[in-house]
mmCIF file of C-alpha atoms in Angstrom:
data_model
loop_
_atom_site.group_PDB
_atom_site.id
_atom_site.type_symbol
_atom_site.label_atom_id
_atom_site.label_comp_id
_atom_site.label_asym_id
_atom_site.label_seq_id
_atom_site.Cartn_x
_atom_site.Cartn_y
_atom_site.Cartn_z
ATOM 1 C CA UNK A 1 102.307 107.041 132.046
ATOM 2 C CA UNK A 2 98.957 105.304 132.124
ATOM 3 C CA UNK A 3 99.430 103.973 128.610
ATOM 4 C CA UNK A 4 102.876 102.636 129.569
ATOM 5 C CA UNK A 5 101.341 100.784 132.502
ATOM 6 C CA UNK A 6 98.491 99.424 130.398
ATOM 7 C CA UNK A 7 100.884 98.024 127.827
ATOM 8 C CA UNK A 8 103.206 96.497 130.460
ATOM 9 C CA UNK A 9 106.172 98.585 129.307
ATOM 10 C CA UNK A 10 107.396 99.588 132.792
ATOM 11 C CA UNK A 11 109.662 97.676 135.130
ATOM 12 C CA UNK A 12 108.110 96.514 138.428
ATOM 13 C CA UNK A 13 109.906 99.322 140.290
ATOM 14 C CA UNK A 14 108.715 102.001 137.856
ATOM 15 C CA UNK A 15 105.201 100.586 137.926
ATOM 16 C CA UNK A 16 105.200 100.777 141.729
ATOM 17 C CA UNK A 17 106.351 104.400 141.618
ATOM 18 C CA UNK A 18 103.721 105.385 139.047
ATOM 19 C CA UNK A 19 101.054 103.609 141.116
ATOM 20 C CA UNK A 20 101.931 105.692 144.169
ATOM 21 C CA UNK A 21 101.928 108.772 141.978
ATOM 22 C CA UNK A 22 98.445 108.036 140.685
ATOM 23 C CA UNK A 23 97.147 107.389 144.206
ATOM 24 C CA UNK A 24 98.489 110.786 145.151
ATOM 25 C CA UNK A 25 96.865 112.467 142.163
ATOM 26 C CA UNK A 26 93.478 110.954 142.930
ATOM 27 C CA UNK A 27 93.575 111.901 146.605
ATOM 28 C CA UNK A 28 94.006 108.326 147.837
ATOM 29 C CA UNK A 29 97.399 109.044 149.373
ATOM 30 C CA UNK A 30 98.106 111.077 152.496
ATOM 31 C CA UNK A 31 100.548 113.417 150.754
ATOM 32 C CA UNK A 32 97.950 114.823 148.340
ATOM 33 C CA UNK A 33 100.440 117.352 147.003
ATOM 34 C CA UNK A 34 98.944 117.364 143.546
ATOM 35 C CA UNK A 35 96.434 119.900 142.314
ATOM 36 C CA UNK A 36 92.934 118.480 142.507
ATOM 37 C CA UNK A 37 92.072 119.491 138.960
ATOM 38 C CA UNK A 38 89.084 117.389 137.817
ATOM 39 C CA UNK A 39 90.496 116.419 134.420
ATOM 40 C CA UNK A 40 93.852 115.309 135.800
ATOM 41 C CA UNK A 41 92.154 113.278 138.523
ATOM 42 C CA UNK A 42 89.788 111.546 136.104
ATOM 43 C CA UNK A 43 92.628 110.653 133.761
ATOM 44 C CA UNK A 44 94.558 109.063 136.621
ATOM 45 C CA UNK A 45 91.480 107.144 137.773
ATOM 46 C CA UNK A 46 91.118 105.654 134.274
ATOM 47 C CA UNK A 47 94.365 103.737 134.663
ATOM 48 C CA UNK A 48 94.278 102.729 138.326
ATOM 49 C CA UNK A 49 92.608 99.422 137.421
ATOM 50 C CA UNK A 50 95.701 98.328 135.508
ATOM 51 C CA UNK A 51 97.798 98.294 138.698
ATOM 52 C CA UNK A 52 95.682 95.571 140.299
ATOM 53 C CA UNK A 53 97.353 92.228 141.010
ATOM 54 C CA UNK A 54 94.026 90.511 140.433
ATOM 55 C CA UNK A 55 92.869 89.799 136.840
ATOM 56 C CA UNK A 56 92.669 93.137 135.070
ATOM 57 C CA UNK A 57 89.408 94.338 133.505
ATOM 58 C CA UNK A 58 91.478 94.616 130.339
ATOM 59 C CA UNK A 59 91.620 90.827 130.193
ATOM 60 C CA UNK A 60 87.888 90.772 129.518
ATOM 61 C CA UNK A 61 88.698 92.232 126.095
ATOM 62 C CA UNK A 62 91.726 90.079 125.331
ATOM 63 C CA UNK A 63 91.627 87.216 122.854
ATOM 64 C CA UNK A 64 94.352 84.588 123.016
ATOM 65 C CA UNK A 65 94.094 83.442 119.367
ATOM 66 C CA UNK A 66 95.183 80.020 120.599
ATOM 67 C CA UNK A 67 95.093 77.058 118.212
ATOM 68 C CA UNK A 68 92.619 74.580 119.659
ATOM 69 C CA UNK A 69 92.848 72.026 116.869
ATOM 70 C CA UNK A 70 94.878 71.387 113.720
ATOM 71 C CA UNK A 71 93.739 68.928 111.058
ATOM 72 C CA UNK A 72 95.638 67.757 107.984
ATOM 73 C CA UNK A 73 93.468 68.065 104.847
ATOM 74 C CA UNK A 74 95.832 67.428 101.961
ATOM 75 C CA UNK A 75 99.395 68.195 100.874
ATOM 76 C CA UNK A 76 100.462 71.601 102.288
ATOM 77 C CA UNK A 77 96.934 72.297 103.559
ATOM 78 C CA UNK A 78 95.583 72.305 107.118
ATOM 79 C CA UNK A 79 92.412 73.337 108.906
ATOM 80 C CA UNK A 80 92.821 75.277 112.145
ATOM 81 C CA UNK A 81 90.316 75.932 114.919
ATOM 82 C CA UNK A 82 91.263 79.145 116.702
ATOM 83 C CA UNK A 83 90.011 80.727 119.907
ATOM 84 C CA UNK A 84 88.713 84.206 118.950
ATOM 85 C CA UNK A 85 85.384 84.873 120.725
ATOM 86 C CA UNK A 86 84.896 88.516 119.747
ATOM 87 C CA UNK A 87 85.493 87.847 116.052
ATOM 88 C CA UNK A 88 83.302 84.732 116.161
ATOM 89 C CA UNK A 89 80.507 86.789 117.681
ATOM 90 C CA UNK A 90 80.385 89.229 114.749
ATOM 91 C CA UNK A 91 81.636 87.495 111.606
ATOM 92 C CA UNK A 92 79.308 86.825 108.659
ATOM 93 C CA UNK A 93 79.609 84.699 105.519
ATOM 94 C CA UNK A 94 82.118 86.093 103.053
ATOM 95 C CA UNK A 95 84.085 88.199 105.523
ATOM 96 C CA UNK A 96 87.737 87.488 106.238
ATOM 97 C CA UNK A 97 90.489 87.989 108.807
ATOM 98 C CA UNK A 98 94.087 89.194 108.670
ATOM 99 C CA UNK A 99 96.550 87.166 110.717
ATOM 100 C CA UNK A 100 100.106 87.539 111.952
ATOM 101 C CA UNK A 101 101.624 84.327 113.347
ATOM 102 C CA UNK A 102 104.455 86.084 115.202
ATOM 103 C CA UNK A 103 105.723 89.603 115.884
ATOM 104 C CA UNK A 104 108.211 89.634 112.972
ATOM 105 C CA UNK A 105 105.930 88.160 110.304
ATOM 106 C CA UNK A 106 103.895 89.898 107.644
ATOM 107 C CA UNK A 107 100.113 90.166 107.863
ATOM 108 C CA UNK A 108 98.117 88.038 105.425
ATOM 109 C CA UNK A 109 94.370 87.819 104.716
ATOM 110 C CA UNK A 110 92.593 84.490 105.091
ATOM 111 C CA UNK A 111 89.041 83.382 104.424
ATOM 112 C CA UNK A 112 87.019 81.850 107.243
ATOM 113 C CA UNK A 113 85.350 78.517 106.523
ATOM 114 C CA UNK A 114 83.285 78.378 109.713
ATOM 115 C CA UNK A 115 82.753 79.531 113.272
ATOM 116 C CA UNK A 116 81.014 78.654 116.505
ATOM 117 C CA UNK A 117 79.609 81.740 118.208
ATOM 118 C CA UNK A 118 78.833 79.969 121.473
ATOM 119 C CA UNK A 119 82.279 78.365 121.704
ATOM 120 C CA UNK A 120 84.007 81.524 120.464
ATOM 121 C CA UNK A 121 86.012 79.777 117.762
ATOM 122 C CA UNK A 122 86.921 80.290 114.101
ATOM 123 C CA UNK A 123 87.909 77.722 111.476
ATOM 124 C CA UNK A 124 90.369 78.617 108.725
ATOM 125 C CA UNK A 125 92.064 76.647 105.972
ATOM 126 C CA UNK A 126 95.695 77.476 105.203
ATOM 127 C CA UNK A 127 97.510 76.224 102.123
ATOM 128 C CA UNK A 128 101.264 76.774 102.193
ATOM 129 C CA UNK A 129 102.093 78.852 99.114
ATOM 130 C CA UNK A 130 104.421 81.468 100.609
ATOM 131 C CA UNK A 131 106.553 82.331 103.629
ATOM 132 C CA UNK A 132 103.832 83.300 106.100
ATOM 133 C CA UNK A 133 101.365 80.571 105.202
ATOM 134 C CA UNK A 134 104.229 78.077 105.580
ATOM 135 C CA UNK A 135 105.005 79.528 109.012
ATOM 136 C CA UNK A 136 101.355 79.131 110.002
ATOM 137 C CA UNK A 137 101.268 75.509 108.862
ATOM 138 C CA UNK A 138 104.285 74.808 111.058
ATOM 139 C CA UNK A 139 102.356 75.960 114.119
ATOM 140 C CA UNK A 140 100.863 73.316 116.385
ATOM 141 C CA UNK A 141 97.902 72.855 118.694
ATOM 142 C CA UNK A 142 98.397 75.085 121.743
ATOM 143 C CA UNK A 143 100.407 77.730 119.857
ATOM 144 C CA UNK A 144 98.989 81.244 119.625
ATOM 145 C CA UNK A 145 98.881 83.765 116.795
ATOM 146 C CA UNK A 146 100.440 87.112 117.604
ATOM 147 C CA UNK A 147 97.269 88.830 116.459
ATOM 148 C CA UNK A 148 94.187 88.396 114.299
ATOM 149 C CA UNK A 149 92.110 91.298 112.977
ATOM 150 C CA UNK A 150 88.507 90.857 111.905
ATOM 151 C CA UNK A 151 85.907 90.464 110.787
ATOM 152 C CA UNK A 152 86.887 92.491 107.723
ATOM 153 C CA UNK A 153 85.145 93.223 104.439
ATOM 154 C CA UNK A 154 81.490 92.978 103.501
ATOM 155 C CA UNK A 155 79.381 89.860 103.881
ATOM 156 C CA UNK A 156 78.610 87.835 100.754
ATOM 157 C CA UNK A 157 75.900 89.116 98.443
ATOM 158 C CA UNK A 158 72.660 87.124 98.595
ATOM 159 C CA UNK A 159 70.052 87.278 95.805
ATOM 160 C CA UNK A 160 66.688 88.897 96.502
ATOM 161 C CA UNK A 161 64.775 86.170 94.639
ATOM 162 C CA UNK A 162 64.545 82.520 95.624
ATOM 163 C CA UNK A 163 65.713 79.872 93.190
ATOM 164 C CA UNK A 164 68.645 77.652 92.281
ATOM 165 C CA UNK A 165 72.036 78.971 93.384
ATOM 166 C CA UNK A 166 75.472 77.532 92.626
ATOM 167 C CA UNK A 167 78.552 77.851 94.841
ATOM 168 C CA UNK A 168 81.901 76.898 93.288
ATOM 169 C CA UNK A 169 85.110 76.203 95.174
ATOM 170 C CA UNK A 170 88.505 75.650 93.632
ATOM 171 C CA UNK A 171 91.273 74.243 95.855
ATOM 172 C CA UNK A 172 91.236 75.775 99.332
ATOM 173 C CA UNK A 173 88.438 78.087 98.169
ATOM 174 C CA UNK A 174 86.052 75.227 98.934
ATOM 175 C CA UNK A 175 86.035 76.115 102.610
ATOM 176 C CA UNK A 176 85.179 79.753 101.921
ATOM 177 C CA UNK A 177 81.933 78.944 100.088
ATOM 178 C CA UNK A 178 80.458 76.850 102.906
ATOM 179 C CA UNK A 179 79.167 79.742 105.095
ATOM 180 C CA UNK A 180 77.488 81.426 102.085
ATOM 181 C CA UNK A 181 75.980 78.121 100.944
ATOM 182 C CA UNK A 182 74.488 77.745 104.419
ATOM 183 C CA UNK A 183 72.969 81.253 104.246
ATOM 184 C CA UNK A 184 71.546 80.628 100.770
ATOM 185 C CA UNK A 185 69.983 77.391 101.948
ATOM 186 C CA UNK A 186 68.477 79.082 105.014
ATOM 187 C CA UNK A 187 66.693 81.537 102.699
ATOM 188 C CA UNK A 188 64.905 78.707 100.924
ATOM 189 C CA UNK A 189 67.125 78.439 97.841
ATOM 190 C CA UNK A 190 68.132 75.225 96.160
ATOM 191 C CA UNK A 191 71.905 75.176 96.541
ATOM 192 C CA UNK A 192 74.238 73.185 94.287
ATOM 193 C CA UNK A 193 77.934 73.012 95.078
ATOM 194 C CA UNK A 194 80.760 72.392 92.623
ATOM 195 C CA UNK A 195 84.231 71.432 93.841
ATOM 196 C CA UNK A 196 87.297 71.044 91.673
ATOM 197 C CA UNK A 197 90.836 69.767 92.248
ATOM 198 C CA UNK A 198 93.759 68.178 90.413
ATOM 199 C CA UNK A 199 93.103 64.749 91.932
ATOM 200 C CA UNK A 200 91.203 62.930 94.659
ATOM 201 C CA UNK A 201 93.934 63.571 97.242
ATOM 202 C CA UNK A 202 93.633 67.341 96.715
ATOM 203 C CA UNK A 203 89.895 67.527 97.429
ATOM 204 C CA UNK A 204 88.953 69.133 100.750
ATOM 205 C CA UNK A 205 85.795 69.868 102.774
ATOM 206 C CA UNK A 206 83.497 67.956 100.408
ATOM 207 C CA UNK A 207 81.539 66.300 103.224
ATOM 208 C CA UNK A 208 81.061 69.642 104.989
ATOM 209 C CA UNK A 209 79.813 71.191 101.738
ATOM 210 C CA UNK A 210 77.370 68.322 101.192
ATOM 211 C CA UNK A 211 75.912 69.112 104.606
ATOM 212 C CA UNK A 212 74.764 72.571 103.477
ATOM 213 C CA UNK A 213 73.910 71.878 99.803
ATOM 214 C CA UNK A 214 71.145 69.990 98.041
ATOM 215 C CA UNK A 215 73.653 68.548 95.594
ATOM 216 C CA UNK A 216 77.437 68.600 95.200
ATOM 217 C CA UNK A 217 79.281 67.929 91.936
ATOM 218 C CA UNK A 218 82.940 66.925 92.195
ATOM 219 C CA UNK A 219 85.442 67.307 89.360
ATOM 220 C CA UNK A 220 89.058 66.171 89.138
ATOM 221 C CA UNK A 221 91.487 66.797 86.319
ATOM 222 C CA UNK A 222 92.821 63.236 86.419
ATOM 223 C CA UNK A 223 89.370 61.616 86.734
ATOM 224 C CA UNK A 224 90.274 60.018 90.093
ATOM 225 C CA UNK A 225 87.048 61.200 91.743
ATOM 226 C CA UNK A 226 83.697 62.471 90.504
ATOM 227 C CA UNK A 227 83.718 63.527 86.884
ATOM 228 C CA UNK A 228 86.780 64.285 84.813
ATOM 229 C CA UNK A 229 87.390 67.913 83.974
ATOM 230 C CA UNK A 230 87.206 71.379 85.488
ATOM 231 C CA UNK A 231 84.544 73.104 87.574
ATOM 232 C CA UNK A 232 83.472 74.944 84.429
ATOM 233 C CA UNK A 233 82.563 71.609 82.821
ATOM 234 C CA UNK A 234 80.180 70.861 85.676
ATOM 235 C CA UNK A 235 78.812 74.415 85.583
ATOM 236 C CA UNK A 236 78.143 74.116 81.849
ATOM 237 C CA UNK A 237 76.073 71.018 82.517
ATOM 238 C CA UNK A 238 74.105 72.764 85.265
ATOM 239 C CA UNK A 239 73.395 75.804 83.127
ATOM 240 C CA UNK A 240 71.922 73.530 80.465
ATOM 241 C CA UNK A 241 69.529 71.772 82.826
ATOM 242 C CA UNK A 242 68.758 74.276 85.602
ATOM 243 C CA UNK A 243 67.453 77.832 85.734
ATOM 244 C CA UNK A 244 70.192 79.330 87.888
ATOM 245 C CA UNK A 245 69.709 82.750 89.484
ATOM 246 C CA UNK A 246 72.996 83.190 91.342
ATOM 247 C CA UNK A 247 76.591 81.927 91.228
ATOM 248 C CA UNK A 248 79.422 82.411 93.727
ATOM 249 C CA UNK A 249 82.953 81.306 92.769
ATOM 250 C CA UNK A 250 85.937 81.311 95.137
ATOM 251 C CA UNK A 251 89.361 80.037 94.138
ATOM 252 C CA UNK A 252 92.191 80.700 91.666
ATOM 253 C CA UNK A 253 91.714 83.789 89.506
ATOM 254 C CA UNK A 254 91.692 81.883 86.178
ATOM 255 C CA UNK A 255 88.855 79.719 87.494
ATOM 256 C CA UNK A 256 86.798 82.692 88.696
ATOM 257 C CA UNK A 257 87.369 84.431 85.387
ATOM 258 C CA UNK A 258 86.270 81.374 83.380
ATOM 259 C CA UNK A 259 83.102 81.043 85.479
ATOM 260 C CA UNK A 260 82.268 84.726 84.968
ATOM 261 C CA UNK A 261 82.734 84.478 81.210
ATOM 262 C CA UNK A 262 80.534 81.391 81.075
ATOM 263 C CA UNK A 263 77.620 83.061 82.897
ATOM 264 C CA UNK A 264 77.971 86.465 81.211
ATOM 265 C CA UNK A 265 76.036 85.710 77.986
ATOM 266 C CA UNK A 266 73.259 84.117 80.049
ATOM 267 C CA UNK A 267 73.143 87.150 82.369
ATOM 268 C CA UNK A 268 73.300 84.951 85.448
ATOM 269 C CA UNK A 269 74.247 86.995 88.520
ATOM 270 C CA UNK A 270 77.816 85.973 89.359
ATOM 271 C CA UNK A 271 80.008 87.009 92.262
ATOM 272 C CA UNK A 272 83.689 86.218 92.825
ATOM 273 C CA UNK A 273 85.933 86.668 95.872
ATOM 274 C CA UNK A 274 88.994 88.707 94.900
ATOM 275 C CA UNK A 275 92.213 87.574 96.553
ATOM 276 C CA UNK A 276 94.076 90.832 96.022
ATOM 277 C CA UNK A 277 97.308 91.698 97.847
ATOM 278 C CA UNK A 278 96.346 93.356 101.148
ATOM 279 C CA UNK A 279 98.212 95.219 103.868
ATOM 280 C CA UNK A 280 96.058 96.970 106.469
ATOM 281 C CA UNK A 281 92.700 95.427 105.488
ATOM 282 C CA UNK A 282 90.587 98.483 106.309
ATOM 283 C CA UNK A 283 90.785 100.458 103.048
ATOM 284 C CA UNK A 284 93.388 102.965 104.252
ATOM 285 C CA UNK A 285 96.546 101.850 102.430
ATOM 286 C CA UNK A 286 95.077 101.192 98.977
ATOM 287 C CA UNK A 287 97.318 98.174 98.320
ATOM 288 C CA UNK A 288 94.354 95.973 97.374
ATOM 289 C CA UNK A 289 93.094 98.215 94.561
ATOM 290 C CA UNK A 290 91.004 96.398 91.976
ATOM 291 C CA UNK A 291 89.113 97.658 88.954
ATOM 292 C CA UNK A 292 85.407 96.813 88.957
ATOM 293 C CA UNK A 293 83.109 98.351 86.362
ATOM 294 C CA UNK A 294 85.902 100.791 85.378
ATOM 295 C CA UNK A 295 85.959 102.086 88.958
ATOM 296 C CA UNK A 296 88.731 101.617 91.500
ATOM 297 C CA UNK A 297 87.608 99.595 94.487
ATOM 298 C CA UNK A 298 89.406 98.288 97.557
ATOM 299 C CA UNK A 299 89.031 94.509 97.855
ATOM 300 C CA UNK A 300 89.343 94.642 101.642
ATOM 301 C CA UNK A 301 86.734 97.354 102.213
ATOM 302 C CA UNK A 302 84.264 97.163 99.309
ATOM 303 C CA UNK A 303 84.722 93.394 98.882
ATOM 304 C CA UNK A 304 86.063 90.826 98.907
ATOM 305 C CA UNK A 305 83.077 89.720 96.791
ATOM 306 C CA UNK A 306 82.399 91.598 93.542
ATOM 307 C CA UNK A 307 80.266 91.210 90.435
ATOM 308 C CA UNK A 308 82.375 88.888 88.279
ATOM 309 C CA UNK A 309 81.031 90.405 85.061
ATOM 310 C CA UNK A 310 82.519 93.791 86.011
ATOM 311 C CA UNK A 311 85.929 92.717 87.358
ATOM 312 C CA UNK A 312 89.056 93.576 85.359
ATOM 313 C CA UNK A 313 90.799 90.213 85.786
ATOM 314 C CA UNK A 314 93.830 91.259 83.700
ATOM 315 C CA UNK A 315 94.536 94.071 86.152
ATOM 316 C CA UNK A 316 94.030 91.760 89.135
ATOM 317 C CA UNK A 317 96.457 89.138 87.821
ATOM 318 C CA UNK A 318 99.135 91.746 87.125
ATOM 319 C CA UNK A 319 98.841 93.172 90.625
ATOM 320 C CA UNK A 320 99.046 89.691 92.154
ATOM 321 C CA UNK A 321 102.434 89.178 90.510
ATOM 322 C CA UNK A 322 103.982 92.396 91.857
ATOM 323 C CA UNK A 323 105.938 90.716 94.660
ATOM 324 C CA UNK A 324 106.423 87.177 93.361
ATOM 325 C CA UNK A 325 110.223 87.573 93.261
ATOM 326 C CA UNK A 326 110.381 88.912 96.817
ATOM 327 C CA UNK A 327 108.008 86.222 98.102
ATOM 328 C CA UNK A 328 110.130 83.512 96.517
ATOM 329 C CA UNK A 329 113.270 84.875 98.180
ATOM 330 C CA UNK A 330 111.487 85.090 101.545
ATOM 331 C CA UNK A 331 110.242 81.506 101.239
ATOM 332 C CA UNK A 332 113.672 80.187 100.251
ATOM 333 C CA UNK A 333 115.225 82.008 103.206
ATOM 334 C CA UNK A 334 112.672 80.501 105.584
ATOM 335 C CA UNK A 335 113.330 77.007 104.277
ATOM 336 C CA UNK A 336 117.094 77.476 104.486
ATOM 337 C CA UNK A 337 116.794 78.552 108.125
ATOM 338 C CA UNK A 338 114.628 75.507 108.832
ATOM 339 C CA UNK A 339 117.178 73.218 107.230
ATOM 340 C CA UNK A 340 120.056 74.772 109.189
ATOM 341 C CA UNK A 341 118.151 74.266 112.429
ATOM 342 C CA UNK A 342 117.581 70.607 111.519
ATOM 343 C CA UNK A 343 121.269 70.082 110.711
ATOM 344 C CA UNK A 344 122.208 71.095 114.248
ATOM 345 C CA UNK A 345 120.435 68.026 115.649
ATOM 346 C CA UNK A 346 122.062 64.603 115.737
ATOM 347 C CA UNK A 347 118.912 63.088 114.266
ATOM 348 C CA UNK A 348 117.202 65.503 111.853
ATOM 349 C CA UNK A 349 113.426 65.462 111.996
ATOM 350 C CA UNK A 350 112.043 63.480 109.099
ATOM 351 C CA UNK A 351 109.217 65.001 107.123
ATOM 352 C CA UNK A 352 105.912 63.329 107.859
ATOM 353 C CA UNK A 353 102.652 63.305 105.948
ATOM 354 C CA UNK A 354 101.475 66.210 108.073
ATOM 355 C CA UNK A 355 104.556 68.403 107.571
ATOM 356 C CA UNK A 356 103.799 71.244 105.155
ATOM 357 C CA UNK A 357 105.935 71.534 102.062
ATOM 358 C CA UNK A 358 106.019 74.982 100.500
ATOM 359 C CA UNK A 359 105.116 75.345 96.844
ATOM 360 C CA UNK A 360 106.799 78.447 95.371
ATOM 361 C CA UNK A 361 104.770 78.189 92.180
ATOM 362 C CA UNK A 362 102.222 80.577 93.682
ATOM 363 C CA UNK A 363 104.181 82.825 95.995
ATOM 364 C CA UNK A 364 101.515 85.456 96.572
ATOM 365 C CA UNK A 365 99.709 85.061 99.885
ATOM 366 C CA UNK A 366 95.981 85.460 99.346
ATOM 367 C CA UNK A 367 92.506 85.056 100.741
#
């Protein structure tokens, strides 16, 4: 009965009846017909606070997960500032969260690009590649997530020695490397950032990365900004002129694999963040199994960062494609529903520069 009250599952009349019952059990009612057994009385006392009309003590442990700010970064990609004080208080660089925008949606893992412990806020970057990430990007300032779980996973590995470290971000992975770059810098390392994108319009968080790095190299495939090429081209240049002791790469799997293969012969410590399919995020379901050093690891519990020289990338890429068909169907269904809703209006809402457009080419939701 107490749990039903706590979870607001009773009608006002039933709640009133249970309240009187609990007062009777605890000896605060004149009838006092209940046995005064200590255990029964203590159990009833535990839940009396949830009957109060004044703000419940439970509210002290409730997070709203309200969106405080939403910023357009590039096509299909937004940065959100979310109210989550208890997560902000504990999270460390490299850890992640699992979010659910509404009660009927799936749970997806997302990297955290920043936080403010005093303000109790988190910053995440969401790129619409599937159904749930598209749903998130349709949310607006003032909306609330149904729930957010975190911080999850282990913090990013930091080298014991002090020297030159390189952090590499591909696409929306740029945001995820910023907290680790800040930690590396705080330990006295020289930190060089590398950011890669298709074109200038697809680059994100470069100014924020420059604020925590000694140097930032930008690459674009079409040569519209920085140097032409891939992040591996910039890394090759750095490896030829710098004695690098540590590399962190976060982004698409092919990019992380290429970085790991480039540093392997030089035996440069290299870590990658594995965006495996996740469900519960605590290591219980085993959905995020990855092979590292011929051992099975759980990306959510043992990771998400792993030694890139030990990761079986072939296995990871196969597992990422397990639900591509289903994700594509889910995304198409979501878009069809959206279009039907628009058709019901006399004047359909035109798509603006800040309206996310789903890209089914990569249907797997990931960190």
